[in-house]
Short mmCIF file of C-alpha atoms in Angstrom, two decimals:
data_model
loop_
_atom_site.label_atom_id
_atom_site.label_comp_id
_atom_site.label_asym_id
_atom_site.label_seq_id
_atom_site.Cartn_x
_atom_site.Cartn_y
_atom_site.Cartn_z
CA MET Q 1 105.45 -9.36 -39.95
CA ASP Q 2 103.41 -10.52 -42.91
CA LEU Q 3 100.21 -11.28 -41.35
CA ALA Q 4 98.93 -13.23 -44.47
CA ARG Q 5 101.84 -15.73 -43.97
CA SER Q 6 101.37 -16.04 -40.25
CA GLY Q 7 99.34 -18.42 -38.38
CA SER Q 8 99.87 -17.05 -34.73
CA LEU Q 9 98.96 -13.79 -33.25
CA PRO Q 10 101.29 -11.03 -34.19
CA ASP Q 11 102.79 -8.31 -32.24
CA ALA Q 12 100.93 -5.78 -30.50
CA ASN Q 13 100.70 -3.20 -33.42
CA GLY Q 14 100.06 -5.94 -36.10
CA ASN Q 15 97.51 -7.52 -33.94
CA LYS Q 16 95.40 -4.06 -33.68
CA ARG Q 17 95.76 -3.81 -37.33
CA ALA Q 18 94.35 -7.36 -37.97
CA GLN Q 19 91.63 -6.53 -35.53
CA ARG Q 20 90.65 -3.47 -37.14
CA ALA Q 21 90.54 -5.36 -40.67
CA TRP Q 22 88.61 -8.07 -39.15
CA CYS Q 23 85.98 -5.72 -37.79
CA LEU Q 24 85.85 -3.73 -41.09
CA TYR Q 25 84.47 -6.89 -42.71
CA ASP Q 26 81.57 -6.30 -40.51
CA TRP Q 27 81.36 -2.81 -41.59
CA ALA Q 28 81.35 -3.96 -45.22
CA ASN Q 29 78.91 -7.00 -45.31
CA SER Q 30 76.46 -5.37 -42.89
CA ALA Q 31 75.30 -2.97 -45.56
CA PHE Q 32 73.44 -6.16 -47.01
CA ALA Q 33 72.07 -7.04 -43.92
CA THR Q 34 70.55 -3.48 -43.36
CA THR Q 35 69.63 -2.09 -46.80
CA VAL Q 36 68.82 -5.47 -48.46
CA VAL Q 37 67.69 -7.90 -45.72
CA ALA Q 38 66.09 -5.86 -43.27
CA ALA Q 39 65.02 -2.51 -44.83
CA ILE Q 40 64.51 -1.72 -48.30
CA LEU Q 41 64.35 -5.15 -50.21
CA PRO Q 42 61.33 -6.45 -48.13
CA VAL Q 43 59.37 -3.15 -48.72
CA TYR Q 44 60.27 -3.10 -52.34
CA PHE Q 45 59.49 -6.79 -52.84
CA ALA Q 46 56.15 -6.35 -50.98
CA ARG Q 47 55.04 -3.43 -53.23
CA THR Q 48 56.31 -5.30 -56.33
CA ALA Q 49 54.48 -8.62 -55.36
CA ALA Q 50 51.25 -6.85 -54.14
CA ARG Q 51 50.45 -5.84 -57.76
CA THR Q 52 49.70 -9.65 -58.41
CA MET Q 53 48.67 -10.93 -55.07
CA PRO Q 54 47.31 -9.93 -51.46
CA ALA Q 55 49.48 -8.19 -48.99
CA HIS Q 56 49.66 -11.16 -46.51
CA GLU Q 57 50.46 -13.61 -49.46
CA ALA Q 58 53.46 -11.50 -50.18
CA THR Q 59 54.45 -11.73 -46.57
CA ALA Q 60 54.20 -15.21 -46.62
CA LEU Q 61 56.12 -15.58 -49.96
CA TRP Q 62 58.85 -13.48 -48.40
CA GLY Q 63 59.05 -15.78 -45.52
CA TYR Q 64 59.25 -18.98 -47.49
CA ALA Q 65 61.98 -17.43 -49.81
CA SER Q 66 64.11 -16.60 -46.75
CA ALA Q 67 63.58 -19.99 -45.31
CA ALA Q 68 64.75 -21.68 -48.66
CA ALA Q 69 67.94 -19.63 -48.73
CA LEU Q 70 68.59 -20.36 -44.91
CA ALA Q 71 68.03 -24.13 -45.70
CA VAL Q 72 70.63 -24.19 -48.61
CA THR Q 73 73.12 -22.12 -46.31
CA ALA Q 74 72.50 -24.88 -43.40
CA LEU Q 75 73.49 -27.64 -45.79
CA LEU Q 76 76.47 -25.60 -47.09
CA SER Q 77 77.97 -24.19 -43.81
CA PRO Q 78 79.48 -27.21 -42.47
CA LEU Q 79 80.85 -28.36 -45.77
CA VAL Q 80 82.44 -25.04 -46.43
CA GLY Q 81 83.96 -24.99 -42.80
CA ALA Q 82 85.37 -28.32 -43.18
CA LEU Q 83 86.92 -27.68 -46.76
CA ALA Q 84 88.28 -24.60 -45.00
CA ASP Q 85 89.85 -26.43 -42.18
CA GLN Q 86 91.38 -29.12 -44.62
CA SER Q 87 92.56 -26.98 -47.06
CA ARG Q 88 94.03 -24.21 -44.76
CA ARG Q 89 92.40 -21.53 -47.25
CA ARG Q 90 89.84 -19.78 -45.33
CA LYS Q 91 90.48 -16.51 -46.88
CA PRO Q 92 90.18 -17.52 -50.44
CA LEU Q 93 87.06 -19.17 -49.70
CA LEU Q 94 85.76 -16.03 -47.93
CA LEU Q 95 86.82 -13.97 -51.07
CA ALA Q 96 84.75 -16.40 -53.24
CA CYS Q 97 81.77 -15.55 -51.12
CA VAL Q 98 82.26 -11.68 -51.20
CA LEU Q 99 82.42 -11.87 -54.99
CA LEU Q 100 79.44 -13.99 -55.35
CA GLY Q 101 77.39 -12.06 -52.79
CA SER Q 102 78.14 -8.89 -54.36
CA ALA Q 103 77.22 -10.03 -57.85
CA GLY Q 104 73.98 -11.27 -56.49
CA THR Q 105 73.38 -7.77 -54.88
CA LEU Q 106 74.05 -6.20 -58.06
CA GLY Q 107 71.57 -8.58 -59.75
CA LEU Q 108 68.81 -6.97 -57.63
CA ALA Q 109 69.81 -3.70 -59.12
CA LEU Q 110 69.50 -5.06 -62.76
CA ALA Q 111 66.22 -7.19 -62.06
CA PRO Q 112 63.41 -5.67 -64.33
CA ALA Q 113 61.12 -3.36 -62.64
CA GLY Q 114 57.92 -4.86 -61.57
CA ALA Q 115 59.33 -8.35 -61.65
CA TRP Q 116 59.29 -10.26 -58.37
CA SER Q 117 60.71 -13.49 -59.37
CA PRO Q 118 64.19 -12.17 -60.33
CA LEU Q 119 64.32 -10.32 -57.08
CA LEU Q 120 63.96 -13.71 -55.09
CA VAL Q 121 66.69 -15.53 -57.02
CA SER Q 122 69.03 -12.67 -56.83
CA PHE Q 123 68.37 -12.35 -53.13
CA ALA Q 124 68.96 -16.11 -52.59
CA LEU Q 125 72.17 -16.06 -54.34
CA ALA Q 126 73.49 -13.19 -52.41
CA PHE Q 127 72.22 -14.26 -49.06
CA ILE Q 128 73.49 -17.69 -49.38
CA ALA Q 129 77.05 -16.17 -49.98
CA PHE Q 130 76.52 -13.64 -47.12
CA ALA Q 131 75.77 -16.34 -44.66
CA THR Q 132 78.29 -18.78 -45.84
CA GLY Q 133 81.01 -16.18 -45.89
CA ASN Q 134 79.98 -15.06 -42.13
CA VAL Q 135 80.95 -18.81 -41.19
CA LEU Q 136 84.61 -18.18 -42.49
CA TYR Q 137 84.77 -14.53 -41.00
CA ASP Q 138 83.64 -15.69 -37.68
CA SER Q 139 86.28 -18.59 -37.59
CA LEU Q 140 88.97 -15.96 -38.12
CA LEU Q 141 88.20 -14.57 -34.81
CA PRO Q 142 90.66 -16.89 -32.82
CA SER Q 143 93.40 -15.58 -35.18
CA VAL Q 144 93.01 -11.95 -34.40
CA ALA Q 145 92.15 -11.98 -30.54
CA ALA Q 146 93.42 -13.80 -27.76
CA PRO Q 147 90.76 -15.71 -25.43
CA ALA Q 148 90.74 -12.78 -22.91
CA GLU Q 149 89.99 -10.63 -25.87
CA MET Q 150 87.42 -12.42 -27.67
CA HIS Q 151 84.26 -10.89 -26.07
CA ARG Q 152 85.55 -7.32 -26.50
CA VAL Q 153 86.51 -7.83 -30.01
CA SER Q 154 83.60 -9.61 -31.03
CA ALA Q 155 81.41 -6.82 -29.61
CA ARG Q 156 83.61 -4.51 -31.45
CA GLY Q 157 82.95 -6.06 -34.67
CA PHE Q 158 79.08 -5.95 -34.39
CA ALA Q 159 79.41 -2.27 -33.39
CA TRP Q 160 81.35 -1.43 -36.47
CA GLY Q 161 78.82 -3.50 -38.52
CA TYR Q 162 76.02 -1.21 -37.14
CA LEU Q 163 77.93 1.91 -37.91
CA GLY Q 164 78.82 0.70 -41.47
CA GLY Q 165 75.33 -0.62 -42.19
CA GLY Q 166 73.72 2.42 -40.75
CA VAL Q 167 75.90 5.05 -42.78
CA LEU Q 168 75.29 3.39 -45.98
CA LEU Q 169 71.47 2.87 -44.99
CA ALA Q 170 71.14 6.51 -44.34
CA VAL Q 171 72.43 7.31 -47.87
CA ASN Q 172 70.26 4.83 -49.27
CA LEU Q 173 67.11 6.07 -47.52
CA ALA Q 174 67.86 9.59 -48.71
CA MET Q 175 68.20 8.29 -52.28
CA VAL Q 176 64.77 6.38 -52.02
CA THR Q 177 62.70 9.31 -50.26
CA MET Q 178 64.44 12.06 -52.22
CA PRO Q 179 65.37 10.44 -55.67
CA GLN Q 180 65.51 13.75 -57.70
CA ARG Q 181 68.09 15.19 -55.46
CA PHE Q 182 70.37 12.37 -56.55
CA GLY Q 183 69.40 12.81 -60.28
CA LEU Q 184 67.30 9.66 -60.32
CA HIS Q 185 63.83 9.45 -61.93
CA ASP Q 186 61.61 7.99 -59.05
CA ALA Q 187 61.91 5.87 -55.77
CA ALA Q 188 61.89 2.61 -57.85
CA THR Q 189 64.97 3.62 -59.83
CA ALA Q 190 66.60 4.92 -56.63
CA THR Q 191 65.90 1.68 -54.83
CA ARG Q 192 67.79 -0.19 -57.54
CA ALA Q 193 70.79 2.18 -57.37
CA ALA Q 194 70.91 1.56 -53.73
CA PHE Q 195 71.36 -2.04 -54.26
CA ALA Q 196 74.25 -1.37 -56.46
CA THR Q 197 75.94 0.74 -53.82
CA VAL Q 198 75.62 -1.97 -51.41
CA ALA Q 199 77.30 -4.32 -53.80
CA ALA Q 200 80.17 -1.81 -54.23
CA TRP Q 201 80.27 -1.23 -50.47
CA TRP Q 202 80.62 -4.78 -49.70
CA LEU Q 203 83.38 -5.47 -52.12
CA ALA Q 204 85.44 -2.59 -51.29
CA PHE Q 205 85.46 -2.66 -47.51
CA SER Q 206 86.17 -6.29 -47.42
CA LEU Q 207 89.69 -5.94 -48.97
CA PRO Q 208 91.67 -5.07 -45.98
CA LEU Q 209 90.66 -8.45 -44.21
CA PHE Q 210 92.55 -10.30 -47.02
CA ARG Q 211 95.39 -8.23 -46.57
CA ASP Q 212 95.99 -7.92 -42.88
CA VAL Q 213 94.10 -10.89 -41.10
CA PRO Q 214 96.27 -14.16 -40.86
CA GLU Q 215 95.29 -17.53 -41.81
CA PRO Q 216 94.90 -19.45 -38.57
CA GLU Q 217 97.20 -22.42 -40.04
CA ALA Q 218 99.27 -20.71 -42.56
CA GLY Q 219 102.37 -22.53 -42.73
CA ARG Q 220 100.71 -26.03 -42.21
CA SER Q 221 100.08 -27.86 -45.52
CA GLY Q 222 96.56 -28.55 -46.45
CA VAL Q 223 95.39 -31.85 -47.89
CA PRO Q 224 96.09 -32.39 -51.53
CA ALA Q 225 93.24 -31.51 -53.68
CA ARG Q 226 92.47 -34.92 -54.92
CA GLU Q 227 92.04 -36.13 -51.29
CA LEU Q 228 90.05 -33.17 -50.29
CA PRO Q 229 86.45 -34.61 -50.60
CA ALA Q 230 87.32 -37.91 -48.60
CA ALA Q 231 89.12 -35.53 -46.00
CA VAL Q 232 86.20 -33.34 -45.68
CA LEU Q 233 83.65 -36.05 -45.03
CA ARG Q 234 85.88 -37.71 -42.68
CA GLN Q 235 86.11 -34.55 -40.57
CA LEU Q 236 82.43 -34.00 -40.86
CA GLY Q 237 81.86 -37.30 -39.61
CA GLY Q 238 84.39 -37.26 -36.90
CA THR Q 239 83.21 -33.92 -35.52
CA LEU Q 240 79.47 -35.19 -35.55
CA ARG Q 241 80.62 -38.06 -33.39
CA SER Q 242 82.76 -35.78 -31.15
CA LEU Q 243 79.91 -33.41 -30.34
CA ARG Q 244 78.21 -36.53 -28.49
CA SER Q 245 81.46 -36.52 -26.05
CA ARG Q 246 81.28 -32.69 -25.79
CA PRO Q 247 77.95 -32.28 -24.20
CA ASP Q 248 78.44 -28.55 -23.17
CA LEU Q 249 79.14 -27.61 -26.82
CA LEU Q 250 76.40 -29.47 -28.22
CA ARG Q 251 74.09 -27.95 -25.53
CA PHE Q 252 75.15 -24.54 -26.36
CA LEU Q 253 74.42 -25.16 -30.12
CA VAL Q 254 70.81 -26.44 -29.45
CA ALA Q 255 70.24 -23.58 -26.95
CA PHE Q 256 71.76 -20.98 -29.52
CA TRP Q 257 69.26 -22.55 -32.21
CA LEU Q 258 66.43 -22.07 -30.11
CA TYR Q 259 66.88 -18.21 -29.13
CA SER Q 260 68.44 -17.23 -32.32
CA ASP Q 261 65.22 -18.55 -33.89
CA GLY Q 262 63.33 -15.72 -32.58
CA ILE Q 263 66.04 -13.25 -33.18
CA GLY Q 264 66.64 -14.15 -36.86
CA THR Q 265 62.78 -14.06 -37.57
CA ILE Q 266 62.29 -10.60 -35.87
CA ILE Q 267 65.07 -9.40 -38.08
CA LYS Q 268 64.07 -10.74 -41.43
CA MET Q 269 60.14 -10.13 -40.95
CA ALA Q 270 59.91 -6.93 -38.93
CA THR Q 271 59.77 -4.60 -41.87
CA ILE Q 272 57.51 -6.45 -43.99
CA TYR Q 273 55.10 -7.20 -41.11
CA GLY Q 274 55.14 -3.35 -40.72
CA VAL Q 275 54.14 -2.82 -44.43
CA GLU Q 276 51.19 -5.24 -43.57
CA VAL Q 277 50.09 -3.43 -40.41
CA GLY Q 278 49.95 -0.18 -42.83
CA LEU Q 279 53.10 1.61 -41.67
CA GLY Q 280 54.39 4.26 -44.02
CA ASP Q 281 57.72 3.93 -45.75
CA ARG Q 282 59.44 6.74 -43.94
CA ASP Q 283 58.53 5.31 -40.59
CA LEU Q 284 59.68 1.88 -41.63
CA MET Q 285 62.94 2.98 -42.90
CA GLY Q 286 63.67 5.57 -40.32
CA ALA Q 287 63.06 3.21 -37.34
CA LEU Q 288 65.54 0.76 -38.81
CA LEU Q 289 67.91 3.63 -39.23
CA LEU Q 290 67.47 4.13 -35.60
CA VAL Q 291 68.39 0.51 -35.00
CA GLN Q 292 71.62 0.98 -36.65
CA ILE Q 293 72.49 4.26 -34.88
CA VAL Q 294 71.53 2.95 -31.44
CA ALA Q 295 72.91 -0.52 -31.61
CA ALA Q 296 76.55 0.45 -32.33
CA PRO Q 297 77.19 1.93 -28.89
CA ALA Q 298 74.70 -0.53 -27.43
CA SER Q 299 76.77 -3.62 -28.61
CA ILE Q 300 79.91 -2.18 -26.82
CA ALA Q 301 78.02 -1.31 -23.67
CA PHE Q 302 76.21 -4.59 -23.73
CA GLY Q 303 79.50 -6.22 -23.71
CA ARG Q 304 80.80 -4.45 -20.41
CA PRO Q 305 78.37 -6.50 -18.13
CA ALA Q 306 80.17 -9.49 -19.35
CA ALA Q 307 82.94 -8.95 -16.96
CA PRO Q 308 80.93 -8.77 -13.70
CA LEU Q 309 78.01 -10.80 -14.63
CA GLY Q 310 79.60 -13.19 -16.92
CA ALA Q 311 78.83 -13.45 -20.71
CA ARG Q 312 76.15 -16.10 -20.28
CA ALA Q 313 74.24 -13.96 -17.77
CA THR Q 314 74.47 -11.16 -20.25
CA VAL Q 315 73.07 -13.23 -23.02
CA MET Q 316 70.25 -14.23 -20.69
CA LEU Q 317 69.50 -10.79 -20.10
CA GLY Q 318 69.31 -10.13 -24.18
CA ILE Q 319 67.04 -13.21 -24.35
CA ALA Q 320 64.68 -11.62 -21.64
CA GLY Q 321 64.76 -8.38 -23.68
CA TYR Q 322 63.52 -10.19 -26.90
CA THR Q 323 60.88 -12.22 -25.18
CA GLY Q 324 59.42 -8.62 -24.26
CA ILE Q 325 59.67 -7.52 -27.85
CA SER Q 326 57.87 -10.42 -29.20
CA VAL Q 327 55.01 -9.57 -26.64
CA PHE Q 328 55.02 -6.03 -27.61
CA ALA Q 329 55.18 -6.73 -31.52
CA TYR Q 330 51.61 -8.43 -31.07
CA PHE Q 331 50.16 -5.16 -29.95
CA LEU Q 332 51.97 -3.16 -32.74
CA ARG Q 333 49.27 -0.89 -34.53
CA SER Q 334 50.94 2.35 -35.04
CA ALA Q 335 54.08 4.13 -36.13
CA TRP Q 336 55.20 5.33 -32.70
CA GLN Q 337 55.08 1.70 -31.41
CA PHE Q 338 57.30 0.75 -34.36
CA TRP Q 339 59.82 3.13 -33.33
CA VAL Q 340 59.89 1.90 -29.84
CA LEU Q 341 60.34 -1.56 -30.83
CA ALA Q 342 63.11 -0.59 -33.09
CA ALA Q 343 64.74 0.91 -29.91
CA LEU Q 344 64.44 -2.14 -27.92
CA VAL Q 345 65.77 -4.36 -30.67
CA ALA Q 346 68.84 -2.09 -31.02
CA LEU Q 347 69.50 -2.38 -27.25
CA PHE Q 348 69.71 -6.13 -27.39
CA GLN Q 349 70.34 -7.22 -30.75
CA GLY Q 350 74.21 -6.69 -31.34
CA GLY Q 351 75.45 -7.60 -27.64
CA THR Q 352 73.44 -10.95 -27.73
CA GLN Q 353 74.66 -11.97 -31.03
CA ALA Q 354 78.36 -10.88 -30.15
CA LEU Q 355 78.54 -12.43 -26.90
CA SER Q 356 77.11 -15.69 -28.26
CA ARG Q 357 79.76 -15.84 -31.03
CA SER Q 358 82.41 -15.32 -28.51
CA LEU Q 359 80.91 -17.82 -26.07
CA PHE Q 360 80.92 -20.42 -28.66
CA ALA Q 361 84.44 -19.61 -29.91
CA SER Q 362 85.80 -20.25 -26.45
CA LEU Q 363 84.25 -23.79 -26.48
CA VAL Q 364 85.73 -24.74 -29.80
CA PRO Q 365 89.13 -26.48 -30.48
CA ARG Q 366 91.35 -23.92 -32.39
CA GLU Q 367 92.17 -26.32 -35.12
CA LYS Q 368 88.48 -26.90 -35.93
CA THR Q 369 87.11 -23.28 -35.93
CA SER Q 370 85.86 -23.19 -39.55
CA GLU Q 371 84.08 -26.32 -39.26
CA MET Q 372 82.47 -25.74 -35.90
CA PHE Q 373 81.47 -22.36 -37.01
CA GLY Q 374 79.78 -24.22 -39.81
CA PHE Q 375 77.73 -25.99 -37.29
CA TYR Q 376 77.05 -22.69 -35.25
CA SER Q 377 75.92 -21.29 -38.63
CA VAL Q 378 73.68 -24.53 -39.36
CA SER Q 379 72.07 -23.90 -35.87
CA GLU Q 380 71.40 -20.33 -36.66
CA LYS Q 381 70.33 -20.98 -40.04
CA LEU Q 382 68.05 -24.10 -39.38
CA ALA Q 383 66.30 -21.86 -36.59
CA GLY Q 384 65.55 -19.24 -39.19
CA VAL Q 385 64.05 -21.77 -41.40
CA ALA Q 386 61.70 -22.90 -38.79
CA GLY Q 387 61.01 -19.22 -37.57
CA THR Q 388 60.08 -17.96 -41.05
CA ILE Q 389 58.22 -21.07 -41.96
CA LEU Q 390 56.20 -20.73 -38.81
CA PHE Q 391 55.57 -16.87 -39.27
CA GLY Q 392 54.43 -17.86 -42.90
CA VAL Q 393 52.20 -20.52 -42.10
CA GLY Q 394 50.79 -18.37 -39.07
CA THR Q 395 50.33 -15.50 -41.40
CA GLN Q 396 48.31 -17.34 -43.97
CA ALA Q 397 46.17 -19.25 -41.46
CA THR Q 398 45.21 -16.21 -39.60
CA HIS Q 399 45.25 -13.72 -42.39
CA GLY Q 400 48.00 -11.61 -40.76
CA GLY Q 401 51.18 -11.71 -39.12
CA ARG Q 402 50.00 -10.46 -35.54
CA LEU Q 403 49.44 -13.82 -33.90
CA ALA Q 404 52.54 -15.16 -35.68
CA THR Q 405 54.67 -13.09 -33.42
CA LEU Q 406 53.99 -15.14 -30.42
CA THR Q 407 55.19 -18.13 -31.84
CA LEU Q 408 58.61 -17.03 -30.80
CA LEU Q 409 58.03 -17.02 -27.26
CA PRO Q 410 58.45 -20.82 -26.41
CA LEU Q 411 61.77 -20.61 -28.42
CA PHE Q 412 63.26 -17.76 -26.25
CA LEU Q 413 62.30 -19.58 -23.10
CA ALA Q 414 63.52 -22.90 -23.91
CA GLY Q 415 66.77 -21.33 -25.33
CA ALA Q 416 67.34 -19.60 -22.08
CA TRP Q 417 66.72 -22.61 -19.79
CA LEU Q 418 68.95 -24.59 -22.02
CA LEU Q 419 71.59 -22.08 -22.00
CA SER Q 420 71.50 -22.08 -18.11
CA THR Q 421 72.55 -25.82 -18.05
CA VAL Q 422 75.75 -25.58 -19.88
CA ASP Q 423 78.77 -25.80 -18.01
CA LEU Q 424 81.20 -23.39 -19.87
CA GLU Q 425 84.24 -24.19 -17.62
CA ARG Q 426 84.00 -27.67 -18.47
CA GLY Q 427 83.43 -26.92 -22.02
CA GLN Q 428 86.32 -24.58 -22.22
CA ARG Q 429 88.75 -27.05 -20.56
CA ALA Q 430 87.61 -29.85 -23.18
CA ALA Q 431 88.52 -27.33 -26.05
CA ARG Q 432 91.80 -26.41 -24.65
CA SER Q 433 92.81 -30.18 -24.09
CA VAL Q 434 92.60 -30.90 -27.79
CA ALA Q 435 96.12 -31.36 -29.12
#
């Protein structure tokens, strides 16, 4: 069966091939999330920007730049999602994001040494493409997995992502710490070369998705191009109105917004906070590599309690873990504590995100998956805006990031409470009832 032409789930062998290709995209783009967002770029930016400003100012600037990129993504995500639904062309739009993101990542490698402003511009371009592409990627989950498989396949995607990101991160860390062994002049040159490898990795390992994953509505004609703008706006308006009649979906979105605020802020600010505290590069990079190694099996293992406990209870367990992580981060003073913090993040991160994604997918009408995942992304990205701005303001106000870690506690607690009030069975029935 030609998966590219089929809008329904294929046979068993074809379905497995489609699931592998879908998971492999997580392997592909997670290299950007690990090497660029979490590990190497924050440290490289901090070292570069610190030449012209105090360390805590560089931390705040990174937080503000991340918030700006997240804000743009929050505005684009529902528009791109509605456009994908109306045009029935999710994969071409995702391909555009992959190409733009790879180009932006390559721009990091080509930025002049010692100049921090081109780094921010290239990072913003690549991150917007990365996050917008994830909206389209997530919306393809129902086309490769039946409802009963979604939790398992979603968790497997995160596990593959941690493995892929970890493999390339290990190579990149070796390049940065031992540049001469790779024929590179110094660590700064090796860092720029590492960014180039991420661009190539992201592009190359994305290709199977475009071959093997089906378009959910292939065979159904999309809206003519001249009518697309009006159709997109109508769909967005209709969806916003329909959210009021879907209280469980809306409540889940707000809950996810709250607790993902803390998760996203920890992911984006952990390394640069470690630089501020005075940790060495080897400890920072090594601990992040530990996250990748441990998080892959932890993501799959974390999904197993979803059967006896239920997906929501398992997500609540993850939120509780992150609450403890936020408190622990306040007391961070030495390298061994950062390694413990990294191990704790690895235990909870992937499973919490994977089960949140599949829970949301179970509440969404199938024919509106792209747009709804656009709103899911908005919820996540607006949370990132709030979290990183709060972290930046707190860092500037207290001349350090230590107290800023405690601003995450109310978000985790409120998110857990609101999630506990969602009637999942009613929301899933409402999603299935849409013709």
